[in-house]
XYZ file of C-alpha atoms in Angstrom:
661
model
C 28.673 -67.460 152.817
C 25.256 -68.434 154.130
C 23.566 -66.626 151.323
C 25.831 -68.558 148.586
C 25.061 -71.845 150.262
C 21.561 -71.506 150.128
C 21.832 -70.353 146.154
C 23.905 -73.496 145.599
C 21.627 -75.653 147.690
C 18.741 -74.782 145.158
C 20.754 -75.457 142.212
C 21.736 -78.914 143.568
C 18.012 -79.711 144.513
C 17.073 -79.174 140.708
C 19.760 -81.242 139.716
C 18.364 -84.255 142.228
C 14.709 -83.364 141.056
C 15.658 -84.046 137.323
C 17.275 -87.361 138.510
C 13.950 -88.104 140.277
C 11.778 -87.097 137.474
C 13.806 -89.376 135.017
C 14.961 -92.628 136.132
C 12.151 -93.743 137.828
C 10.036 -93.424 134.952
C 12.885 -95.439 132.782
C 12.850 -98.353 135.459
C 9.212 -98.394 135.705
C 9.177 -99.062 131.710
C 11.680 -101.392 131.669
C 10.777 -103.222 135.241
C 14.459 -102.190 136.591
C 14.079 -102.155 140.349
C 17.418 -100.250 140.747
C 16.333 -97.552 138.605
C 12.582 -97.318 140.617
C 14.772 -97.660 143.998
C 16.286 -94.262 142.979
C 13.149 -92.149 143.656
C 12.710 -92.167 147.388
C 16.129 -91.001 148.160
C 15.953 -88.466 145.749
C 13.003 -87.140 147.202
C 14.309 -87.033 150.916
C 17.498 -85.294 149.589
C 15.632 -82.806 147.639
C 13.422 -81.813 150.661
C 16.767 -81.255 152.750
C 18.342 -79.522 150.263
C 15.247 -77.127 149.690
C 15.231 -76.968 153.680
C 18.881 -75.773 153.740
C 18.194 -73.256 151.208
C 15.087 -71.500 153.105
C 16.806 -72.118 156.444
C 19.943 -69.918 155.072
C 16.980 -67.450 153.662
C 15.351 -67.351 156.927
C 18.994 -66.615 158.377
C 19.403 -63.741 156.412
C 16.279 -62.227 157.488
C 16.712 -62.559 161.175
C 19.945 -60.902 160.999
C 18.932 -58.279 158.768
C 21.558 -58.906 156.048
C 20.638 -56.013 153.780
C 23.204 -57.057 151.006
C 20.397 -59.729 149.854
C 18.095 -57.776 147.585
C 15.057 -59.702 148.677
C 15.928 -59.060 152.661
C 15.938 -55.134 151.754
C 13.244 -54.963 149.722
C 10.856 -56.759 152.549
C 12.387 -56.262 155.636
C 13.566 -53.600 158.418
C 15.988 -53.879 161.389
C 13.216 -52.213 163.895
C 11.008 -55.095 162.623
C 9.638 -57.382 165.402
C 11.114 -60.574 165.291
C 7.972 -62.877 164.509
C 7.905 -60.253 161.312
C 11.257 -60.616 160.289
C 10.663 -64.507 160.391
C 7.190 -64.447 158.648
C 8.573 -61.853 156.358
C 10.406 -64.486 154.649
C 7.164 -65.861 152.517
C 5.988 -62.247 152.614
C 6.858 -61.544 149.223
C 6.975 -63.343 145.589
C 10.396 -64.874 145.863
C 10.208 -66.091 149.693
C 6.835 -67.228 148.996
C 7.703 -69.447 145.992
C 10.569 -70.586 147.827
C 8.098 -71.898 150.642
C 5.975 -73.507 148.070
C 8.598 -75.457 146.799
C 9.649 -76.665 150.443
C 6.297 -78.064 151.119
C 6.227 -79.535 147.543
C 9.140 -81.505 148.029
C 8.040 -82.168 151.950
C 5.106 -83.927 150.366
C 7.577 -86.002 148.388
C 9.293 -86.924 151.230
C 6.221 -87.794 152.926
C 5.222 -90.154 150.072
C 8.886 -91.704 149.879
C 8.603 -91.969 154.040
C 5.227 -92.920 154.169
C 4.914 -95.026 150.663
C 6.631 -98.164 151.811
C 3.946 -100.835 150.947
C 3.053 -98.897 147.815
C 3.451 -101.082 144.522
C 6.865 -100.356 143.462
C 5.826 -99.220 139.963
C 3.088 -96.946 141.365
C 5.538 -95.201 143.836
C 8.469 -94.680 141.565
C 5.807 -93.267 138.874
C 4.128 -90.653 141.687
C 7.617 -89.712 142.932
C 8.595 -89.260 139.090
C 5.914 -86.767 138.644
C 6.449 -85.020 141.917
C 9.764 -84.499 140.415
C 8.600 -83.039 137.274
C 6.635 -80.463 139.427
C 9.713 -79.828 141.697
C 12.045 -79.343 138.758
C 9.524 -76.757 137.050
C 9.414 -74.630 139.933
C 13.046 -74.660 140.763
C 14.041 -73.533 137.281
C 11.106 -70.899 137.944
C 12.703 -69.572 141.168
C 16.201 -69.796 139.734
C 15.677 -68.123 136.517
C 13.109 -65.261 137.235
C 12.645 -65.021 141.268
C 15.934 -65.962 142.751
C 15.599 -65.004 146.346
C 19.375 -64.819 146.869
C 20.546 -62.066 144.598
C 22.909 -59.636 146.254
C 23.468 -56.001 146.298
C 26.817 -54.226 145.934
C 27.391 -51.900 148.100
C 24.755 -53.260 150.670
C 22.445 -50.810 151.753
C 22.459 -49.774 155.550
C 18.814 -50.174 156.357
C 15.551 -52.348 154.655
C 12.449 -50.896 152.981
C 10.660 -52.697 155.314
C 7.784 -55.626 154.827
C 4.246 -54.239 153.409
C 2.682 -53.029 156.638
C -0.599 -55.112 155.764
C 1.576 -58.147 156.017
C 3.243 -57.176 159.509
C 0.456 -59.067 161.519
C 0.132 -62.670 163.310
C -1.681 -63.786 159.960
C 1.091 -63.725 157.579
C 2.879 -66.563 159.878
C -0.073 -68.881 159.866
C -2.293 -68.237 156.786
C 0.271 -68.650 153.666
C 1.904 -72.111 155.278
C -1.723 -73.405 155.688
C -2.777 -72.115 152.349
C 0.189 -73.733 150.620
C -0.113 -76.902 152.483
C -3.475 -77.285 150.918
C -2.513 -76.023 147.426
C 0.479 -78.236 147.108
C -1.213 -80.972 149.066
C -3.332 -81.614 146.098
C -0.098 -82.382 144.097
C 0.168 -85.649 145.466
C -3.184 -86.693 144.377
C -2.281 -85.314 140.702
C 0.955 -87.401 141.045
C -1.466 -90.449 141.493
C -3.596 -89.685 139.135
C -1.261 -89.263 136.253
C 1.059 -92.058 137.535
C -1.999 -94.657 137.523
C -2.963 -93.312 133.834
C 0.742 -93.983 132.867
C 0.243 -97.548 134.492
C -3.029 -97.818 132.908
C -3.891 -99.452 136.437
C -7.039 -97.577 138.649
C -8.784 -99.642 141.229
C -9.828 -99.581 145.182
C -6.495 -99.648 146.059
C -5.377 -96.606 144.416
C -8.348 -94.540 145.872
C -7.356 -96.012 149.401
C -3.797 -94.509 148.975
C -5.144 -91.170 147.348
C -7.851 -90.358 150.141
C -5.514 -89.679 152.978
C -3.479 -87.429 151.043
C -6.694 -85.714 149.653
C -7.760 -85.302 153.479
C -4.980 -83.737 154.545
C -4.606 -81.369 151.800
C -8.323 -80.408 152.124
C -7.964 -79.881 156.068
C -5.189 -77.492 155.491
C -6.562 -75.582 152.770
C -9.833 -75.276 154.599
C -7.927 -73.880 157.541
C -6.103 -71.357 155.544
C -8.835 -70.109 153.759
C -10.340 -69.606 157.173
C -7.479 -67.862 158.309
C -7.167 -65.564 155.349
C -11.028 -64.907 155.772
C -10.443 -63.749 159.508
C -6.726 -61.886 158.759
C -8.716 -59.826 155.889
C -11.733 -58.972 158.226
C -9.973 -57.428 161.246
C -6.457 -56.409 159.267
C -8.159 -54.262 156.333
C -10.845 -52.033 158.078
C -13.551 -52.980 155.448
C -15.496 -54.926 157.716
C -16.259 -57.873 155.702
C -15.339 -61.179 155.737
C -15.340 -62.358 152.171
C -14.830 -60.034 149.156
C -15.337 -62.800 146.246
C -12.318 -60.901 145.801
C -10.180 -62.923 142.407
C -7.384 -64.279 144.688
C -10.027 -65.198 146.985
C -11.646 -67.264 144.244
C -8.334 -68.858 143.284
C -8.141 -70.398 146.507
C -11.965 -71.272 147.008
C -12.253 -73.226 143.872
C -9.206 -75.995 144.688
C -11.286 -76.342 147.937
C -14.598 -76.547 145.864
C -13.040 -79.196 143.863
C -11.039 -80.955 146.449
C -14.009 -81.460 148.306
C -15.472 -83.204 145.321
C -12.363 -85.300 145.153
C -12.656 -86.279 148.902
C -16.171 -87.568 148.473
C -15.637 -89.378 144.838
C -12.980 -91.275 146.275
C -14.833 -92.519 148.947
C -17.187 -93.799 146.579
C -14.481 -95.406 144.680
C -12.887 -97.038 147.779
C -15.905 -98.832 148.689
C -17.546 -99.877 145.533
C -14.855 -99.203 142.603
C -17.342 -96.682 141.072
C -16.708 -93.484 139.623
C -13.139 -94.746 138.648
C -12.862 -92.157 135.668
C -14.272 -89.207 137.389
C -12.242 -89.581 140.265
C -8.852 -89.480 138.377
C -10.327 -86.527 136.342
C -11.103 -84.887 139.335
C -7.386 -85.528 141.096
C -6.057 -83.368 137.966
C -8.445 -80.667 137.867
C -7.854 -79.894 141.591
C -4.211 -79.525 141.376
C -4.922 -77.661 138.145
C -6.891 -75.168 139.996
C -4.382 -75.123 142.532
C -1.670 -74.136 139.555
C -4.467 -71.616 138.408
C -4.419 -70.075 141.423
C -0.773 -69.791 141.932
C -0.411 -68.031 138.117
C -3.367 -65.588 139.027
C -1.635 -64.444 142.329
C 1.780 -64.102 140.661
C 1.407 -63.276 136.807
C 0.172 -59.660 137.306
C -2.932 -60.259 135.529
C -4.942 -59.287 138.609
C -4.863 -55.988 140.318
C -5.613 -57.638 144.294
C -4.579 -56.890 147.783
C -3.309 -60.611 147.550
C -1.343 -60.515 144.758
C 2.587 -60.962 144.804
C 3.923 -59.890 141.625
C 3.748 -57.852 138.436
C 6.496 -59.230 136.084
C 4.843 -60.479 132.940
C 7.998 -62.249 132.601
C 7.237 -64.360 135.584
C 3.523 -64.818 134.531
C 4.884 -66.155 131.062
C 7.079 -68.743 132.565
C 3.885 -70.255 135.162
C 1.805 -69.973 132.212
C 3.855 -72.417 130.407
C 4.339 -74.709 133.580
C 0.320 -74.512 134.001
C -0.202 -75.507 130.343
C 2.612 -78.106 130.361
C 1.086 -79.803 133.546
C -2.900 -79.204 132.662
C -2.285 -79.980 129.122
C -0.365 -82.911 129.370
C -2.275 -84.383 132.215
C -5.593 -83.814 130.249
C -3.912 -85.585 127.086
C -2.895 -88.608 128.768
C -6.310 -88.851 130.318
C -7.678 -88.509 126.881
C -5.274 -91.284 125.928
C -6.030 -93.790 128.660
C -9.830 -93.045 129.714
C -11.303 -95.298 126.857
C -8.987 -98.288 128.346
C -10.401 -97.499 132.160
C -13.129 -99.496 133.479
C -15.872 -97.421 134.569
C -16.456 -99.475 138.069
C -19.311 -100.967 139.762
C -22.912 -100.123 139.147
C -25.514 -98.314 142.186
C -29.107 -97.419 142.477
C -29.897 -93.463 141.968
C -30.812 -93.858 145.824
C -27.879 -95.235 147.748
C -25.268 -93.517 149.352
C -23.168 -93.525 146.181
C -26.015 -91.645 144.452
C -25.704 -89.118 146.972
C -22.233 -88.818 146.611
C -22.644 -88.009 142.805
C -25.236 -85.513 143.847
C -22.716 -83.694 145.791
C -20.226 -84.221 143.358
C -22.743 -82.532 140.642
C -23.126 -79.422 142.702
C -20.239 -78.745 144.147
C -18.314 -78.906 140.147
C -21.661 -76.881 139.031
C -20.208 -74.380 142.253
C -16.487 -74.520 141.149
C -17.426 -73.904 137.495
C -19.707 -70.838 138.655
C -16.519 -69.072 140.440
C -14.061 -70.182 137.686
C -16.304 -68.302 135.143
C -16.848 -65.344 137.085
C -13.379 -64.967 137.980
C -11.774 -65.284 134.776
C -14.411 -64.064 132.347
C -13.127 -60.264 132.653
C -9.658 -61.246 132.108
C -10.743 -63.363 128.960
C -13.085 -60.077 127.546
C -9.990 -57.577 128.168
C -8.035 -59.822 126.579
C -10.017 -60.341 123.520
C -11.818 -56.848 123.082
C -10.226 -54.306 125.380
C -13.155 -53.738 127.490
C -12.749 -53.548 131.212
C -15.756 -54.973 133.702
C -15.836 -55.965 137.114
C -17.559 -59.171 138.259
C -18.355 -58.842 142.143
C -20.412 -59.941 144.896
C -24.111 -59.671 143.246
C -22.832 -62.047 140.520
C -21.354 -64.735 142.666
C -24.375 -64.196 145.555
C -26.778 -64.941 142.818
C -25.171 -67.573 140.821
C -23.530 -69.847 143.871
C -26.022 -69.106 146.486
C -28.857 -71.131 144.506
C -26.434 -73.765 143.661
C -25.325 -74.642 147.109
C -28.679 -74.453 148.902
C -30.107 -77.903 147.231
C -26.427 -79.251 148.394
C -26.791 -78.574 151.628
C -30.320 -79.648 152.068
C -29.288 -83.063 151.074
C -26.117 -83.452 152.997
C -27.675 -85.166 156.245
C -29.283 -87.648 153.926
C -26.024 -88.680 152.195
C -24.155 -90.702 155.713
C -27.532 -92.414 156.348
C -28.131 -93.837 153.171
C -27.240 -97.666 152.696
C -24.383 -98.588 150.091
C -25.494 -99.723 146.488
C -29.174 -99.197 147.265
C -30.828 -96.928 150.002
C -34.305 -96.578 151.720
C -35.142 -92.901 150.999
C -38.320 -93.027 153.270
C -36.588 -94.695 156.237
C -33.787 -92.354 155.939
C -36.405 -89.366 155.662
C -38.214 -90.573 159.089
C -35.219 -90.756 160.713
C -34.655 -87.476 160.390
C -37.871 -86.217 161.029
C -36.546 -84.945 164.435
C -33.907 -82.826 163.084
C -36.327 -81.411 160.332
C -38.766 -80.557 162.972
C -35.702 -78.576 165.156
C -34.895 -76.503 161.921
C -38.216 -75.548 161.394
C -38.764 -74.584 165.056
C -35.741 -72.479 164.621
C -37.217 -70.796 161.548
C -40.175 -69.787 163.061
C -38.345 -68.600 166.447
C -36.207 -66.663 164.163
C -39.391 -64.946 162.601
C -41.126 -64.588 165.851
C -37.781 -63.075 167.979
C -36.263 -61.200 165.193
C -39.124 -58.626 164.432
C -38.609 -57.930 160.978
C -36.586 -60.942 160.000
C -36.524 -61.726 156.433
C -37.799 -64.886 155.459
C -34.996 -65.941 153.534
C -32.531 -65.484 156.716
C -35.014 -67.712 158.747
C -34.533 -70.114 156.323
C -31.171 -69.981 155.741
C -30.444 -70.387 159.484
C -32.837 -73.406 159.651
C -30.744 -74.788 156.936
C -27.611 -74.480 159.200
C -29.660 -75.994 162.359
C -30.637 -78.799 159.859
C -26.970 -79.529 158.922
C -26.132 -79.338 163.003
C -29.084 -82.007 163.967
C -28.793 -84.008 160.893
C -24.943 -84.932 161.994
C -25.806 -85.355 165.226
C -28.762 -87.654 163.962
C -26.034 -89.739 161.927
C -23.734 -90.711 165.247
C -27.172 -91.602 166.903
C -28.302 -93.930 164.571
C -25.181 -95.652 163.948
C -25.189 -96.210 167.761
C -28.653 -97.858 167.757
C -30.492 -94.897 169.450
C -33.836 -96.189 170.657
C -33.010 -100.224 169.520
C -30.682 -100.765 172.366
C -29.906 -99.754 175.875
C -28.448 -96.721 177.039
C -25.205 -98.402 178.213
C -24.842 -100.178 174.938
C -25.591 -96.823 173.093
C -22.813 -95.331 174.644
C -20.242 -98.221 174.196
C -21.652 -98.256 170.381
C -20.844 -94.546 170.100
C -17.012 -94.646 171.394
C -16.723 -97.795 169.182
C -17.990 -96.077 165.897
C -14.823 -95.450 163.279
C -13.042 -92.219 163.630
C -14.248 -91.279 160.396
C -17.711 -91.558 161.114
C -16.827 -88.521 164.068
C -14.902 -86.633 161.542
C -17.537 -86.783 158.850
C -19.758 -85.534 161.462
C -17.559 -83.053 163.043
C -17.238 -81.274 159.283
C -21.047 -81.490 158.503
C -21.661 -79.904 161.842
C -19.226 -77.170 161.460
C -20.559 -76.430 157.976
C -23.744 -75.774 159.565
C -22.079 -73.553 162.254
C -20.664 -71.553 159.105
C -24.054 -71.396 157.351
C -25.578 -69.929 160.657
C -22.876 -67.344 161.063
C -23.130 -66.681 157.135
C -26.858 -66.041 156.932
C -26.990 -63.954 160.474
C -24.460 -61.563 159.797
C -25.712 -60.876 156.300
C -29.235 -60.267 157.468
C -28.820 -58.575 160.885
C -25.759 -56.864 161.053
C -25.470 -52.865 160.960
C -23.463 -50.195 159.541
C -22.940 -46.455 160.853
C -20.981 -44.278 159.198
C -20.714 -40.756 160.912
C -18.089 -38.141 162.274
C -17.409 -37.923 165.882
C -15.595 -35.531 168.072
C -14.415 -36.459 171.876
C -17.801 -36.905 173.931
C -19.915 -38.033 170.894
C -22.024 -40.874 171.531
C -23.441 -43.581 168.842
C -25.462 -46.521 169.249
C -24.811 -49.719 167.477
C -26.765 -52.758 168.257
C -27.230 -53.447 172.052
C -24.223 -51.182 172.783
C -23.747 -47.364 172.881
C -20.074 -46.172 171.951
C -18.583 -42.871 173.625
C -15.666 -41.216 171.731
C -13.026 -40.277 173.848
C -10.693 -38.664 171.528
C -7.257 -39.268 169.949
C -4.068 -40.372 171.344
C -0.490 -40.513 169.832
C 1.492 -43.739 170.111
C 4.815 -45.228 168.661
C 5.393 -48.540 167.795
C 8.746 -50.151 166.722
C 8.782 -48.868 163.290
C 5.496 -47.146 163.119
C 3.757 -44.305 164.643
C -0.162 -44.007 164.933
C -3.293 -42.371 166.336
C -5.041 -44.425 168.738
C -8.967 -43.365 169.123
C -10.476 -44.760 172.220
C -14.114 -45.370 172.595
C -15.836 -46.369 175.889
C -18.719 -48.914 175.516
C -21.687 -49.517 177.859
C -24.780 -51.343 177.509
C -28.037 -50.082 178.964
C -26.261 -47.297 180.865
C -24.029 -49.757 182.350
C -20.096 -49.858 181.336
C -19.127 -52.972 179.303
C -15.381 -51.975 177.848
C -13.397 -50.515 175.635
C -12.593 -50.307 171.930
C -9.461 -49.014 170.458
C -9.030 -48.129 166.900
C -5.861 -46.738 165.121
C -4.504 -44.881 161.952
C -0.784 -46.218 161.530
C 2.167 -44.863 159.658
C 4.959 -46.978 159.023
C 7.886 -44.891 159.294
C 10.007 -46.675 156.109
C 7.105 -46.745 153.672
C 5.129 -43.805 154.888
C 2.435 -46.068 154.073
C -0.709 -45.608 155.955
C -3.017 -48.486 157.501
C -6.240 -48.846 159.758
C -6.366 -51.261 162.613
C -9.661 -51.928 163.448
C -11.156 -52.006 167.106
C -13.044 -55.268 167.837
C -15.205 -56.273 170.833
C -16.492 -59.901 170.781
C -19.211 -60.905 173.009
C -20.505 -63.843 172.857
C -20.643 -65.244 169.075
C -21.045 -61.670 168.001
C -18.704 -58.345 167.533
C -18.844 -54.875 167.430
C -16.268 -53.595 164.942
C -14.978 -50.061 165.031
C -12.723 -48.393 162.275
C -11.288 -44.965 162.580
C -11.132 -42.664 159.151
C -9.519 -39.522 158.593
C -9.562 -36.044 160.553
C -12.238 -33.448 158.818
C -10.936 -30.072 158.544
C -13.940 -29.260 161.658
C -11.705 -31.520 163.622
C -13.942 -34.467 163.889
C -12.736 -37.927 162.937
C -14.801 -40.261 160.526
C -16.149 -43.336 162.388
C -17.486 -46.636 161.018
C -18.969 -48.913 163.417
C -20.175 -52.008 162.476
C -22.582 -54.381 164.756
C -22.020 -58.246 163.619
C -24.306 -60.687 165.355
C -23.268 -64.110 165.244
C -20.123 -63.342 162.825
C -17.655 -65.478 164.737
C -19.561 -68.756 163.711
C -18.319 -68.406 160.300
C -14.658 -69.094 161.484
C -15.994 -71.502 164.283
C -17.443 -73.755 161.991
C -14.404 -74.195 159.686
C -12.476 -74.808 163.106
C -14.972 -77.926 163.571
C -14.597 -78.706 159.954
C -10.353 -78.908 160.226
C -10.777 -80.854 163.103
C -13.259 -83.303 161.311
C -10.442 -83.740 158.701
C -7.672 -84.401 161.285
C -9.905 -86.973 163.209
C -10.721 -88.770 160.153
C -6.764 -89.101 159.324
C -6.742 -90.660 162.919
C -8.748 -93.402 161.586
C -6.792 -96.920 161.305
C -8.407 -97.384 158.147
C -7.093 -94.431 156.294
C -3.401 -95.707 156.554
C -1.622 -94.433 153.602
C -1.166 -97.517 151.297
C -2.669 -100.854 151.549
C -1.640 -103.638 154.514
C 1.584 -105.817 153.904
C 0.808 -109.288 154.582
C 3.106 -110.790 157.462
C 5.689 -113.144 157.198
C 3.458 -116.015 158.731
C 0.928 -115.579 156.245
C 3.382 -115.261 153.184
C 4.754 -118.454 154.233
C 1.411 -120.406 154.913
C 0.340 -119.295 151.461
C 3.494 -120.527 149.517
C 3.252 -123.774 151.376
C -0.633 -124.169 150.434
C 0.583 -123.372 146.893
């Protein structure tokens, strides 16, 4: 009964979404307050219904109800409970239901927190959200229904894909979808503003918190996905330029540009048209990512579906929303004012430069991702665009941006003094230069480019600290006054500094592990020893072990440093009973910011085991930096100036204004 209730809730949610998508728009065009007032309760009701449906599917997984086809295909009665719950979205149908749940959740948030939005704008925003919701509910109900029944019901399930039986599945997809879908609110605000024909600084003030929330979640989601692939797949890499990885990275790049562009629009009422265009582009790239993952056009460990029918349906949604939004933009762009003017050397100018490099980087990744697909569809030729292309095109675009980052926050609005800012950054530049020289001196044979890359990371760290120090008046006021000013800085200032600081940490981690990591592939038997980095590993042999729904051979390695026992690393070859699918469980030992990474391969006819050993210096900085960036986003969201919507005048002030009139 609970399964039918979940299915019925989805049908009802579709009906409500259709009402939400039509009535408020009609009301905004007619000036009918009653019709516009339909939008908020409709959005909240849709969320309640989809939440009920999602709960019903989760209960089916928890109780191992194999009469539900989706549960039978992706679960097993012996699977640990955490994987039964996370397995709800470890498949195409369930993940789409999670996608829609987050979509209607954001709609409900707009309805709740948008009390002080202009009535017309709020109605149009929620109506556009209704269009998106209705489209994806139709997609799920017609092509990807998670509540299909099996009769008779199987006794046991086929189990979840072994690669997905990990804590990463519980964290990565929800965070990623919060980012993907969060940008739908920015898209809806952009389309709503184009429908109304009104875009101003207040609009940017309403959009920026949603952009920041989505960007923060997407940053955390991509980071978690990177680390999950790093330790789960046993390849020893943290980023592969996989097309589906790129599909999440492109909205992040565009969203970063949107975040900075909206700031210019809010402060100076400049870049209006560009900001609206970025809002459309960012969510369009999110939809493109959804299409790539679920259409079957890509072969990837990240891809969910290979059914071309589903791909055609999502392509239709893609064309409808992207094409419709850009057509509306083309119709309205000429009637929109361009906003205020500013000097090239100013904070606005620095943010424009930021946007230029970020959008160029996005275009580079987009071309590299889609070119093989386009070429194959036209000529039938199959090619692969891999890391060499992206490293040679993406890297050079990002280096000038990284060098310019510390200048932006320290420049004045409208007209800045580049010489004065350069003088303030002398100390940061000196620290970066000393770091480069130190790397070259202490890391014998270190590539010059590696030293420069680490110096750029340190430049970002020192630059972010310098920004806060000068805002607080370092060198101009006494120490007690400096601390009082520092504590009194707006939270958005700390959020920006944390994000830039985190970017510097990530850059250091990327450069260090790329330049200084070592890899050893060898065959070993019990008692054999190998050297990796500063450590010596001794193979202790293989040991069988049984898990709840798998069997494995564990390879144990004792680790020593300079002859002193340091610890133990265990890697395993695992086979899941239901699917008979093998996986490699990497063994990782973390020491400071570096890691020793061991991957156990197959046994050879001679009775030895193939072993891959990596020494990865400073690799954890890659993910520590993204944590700082995410925390920076959260801190900025806590700034009182980023309240959603515009301030509402108090009754006392309204009465005074009426009396004076």
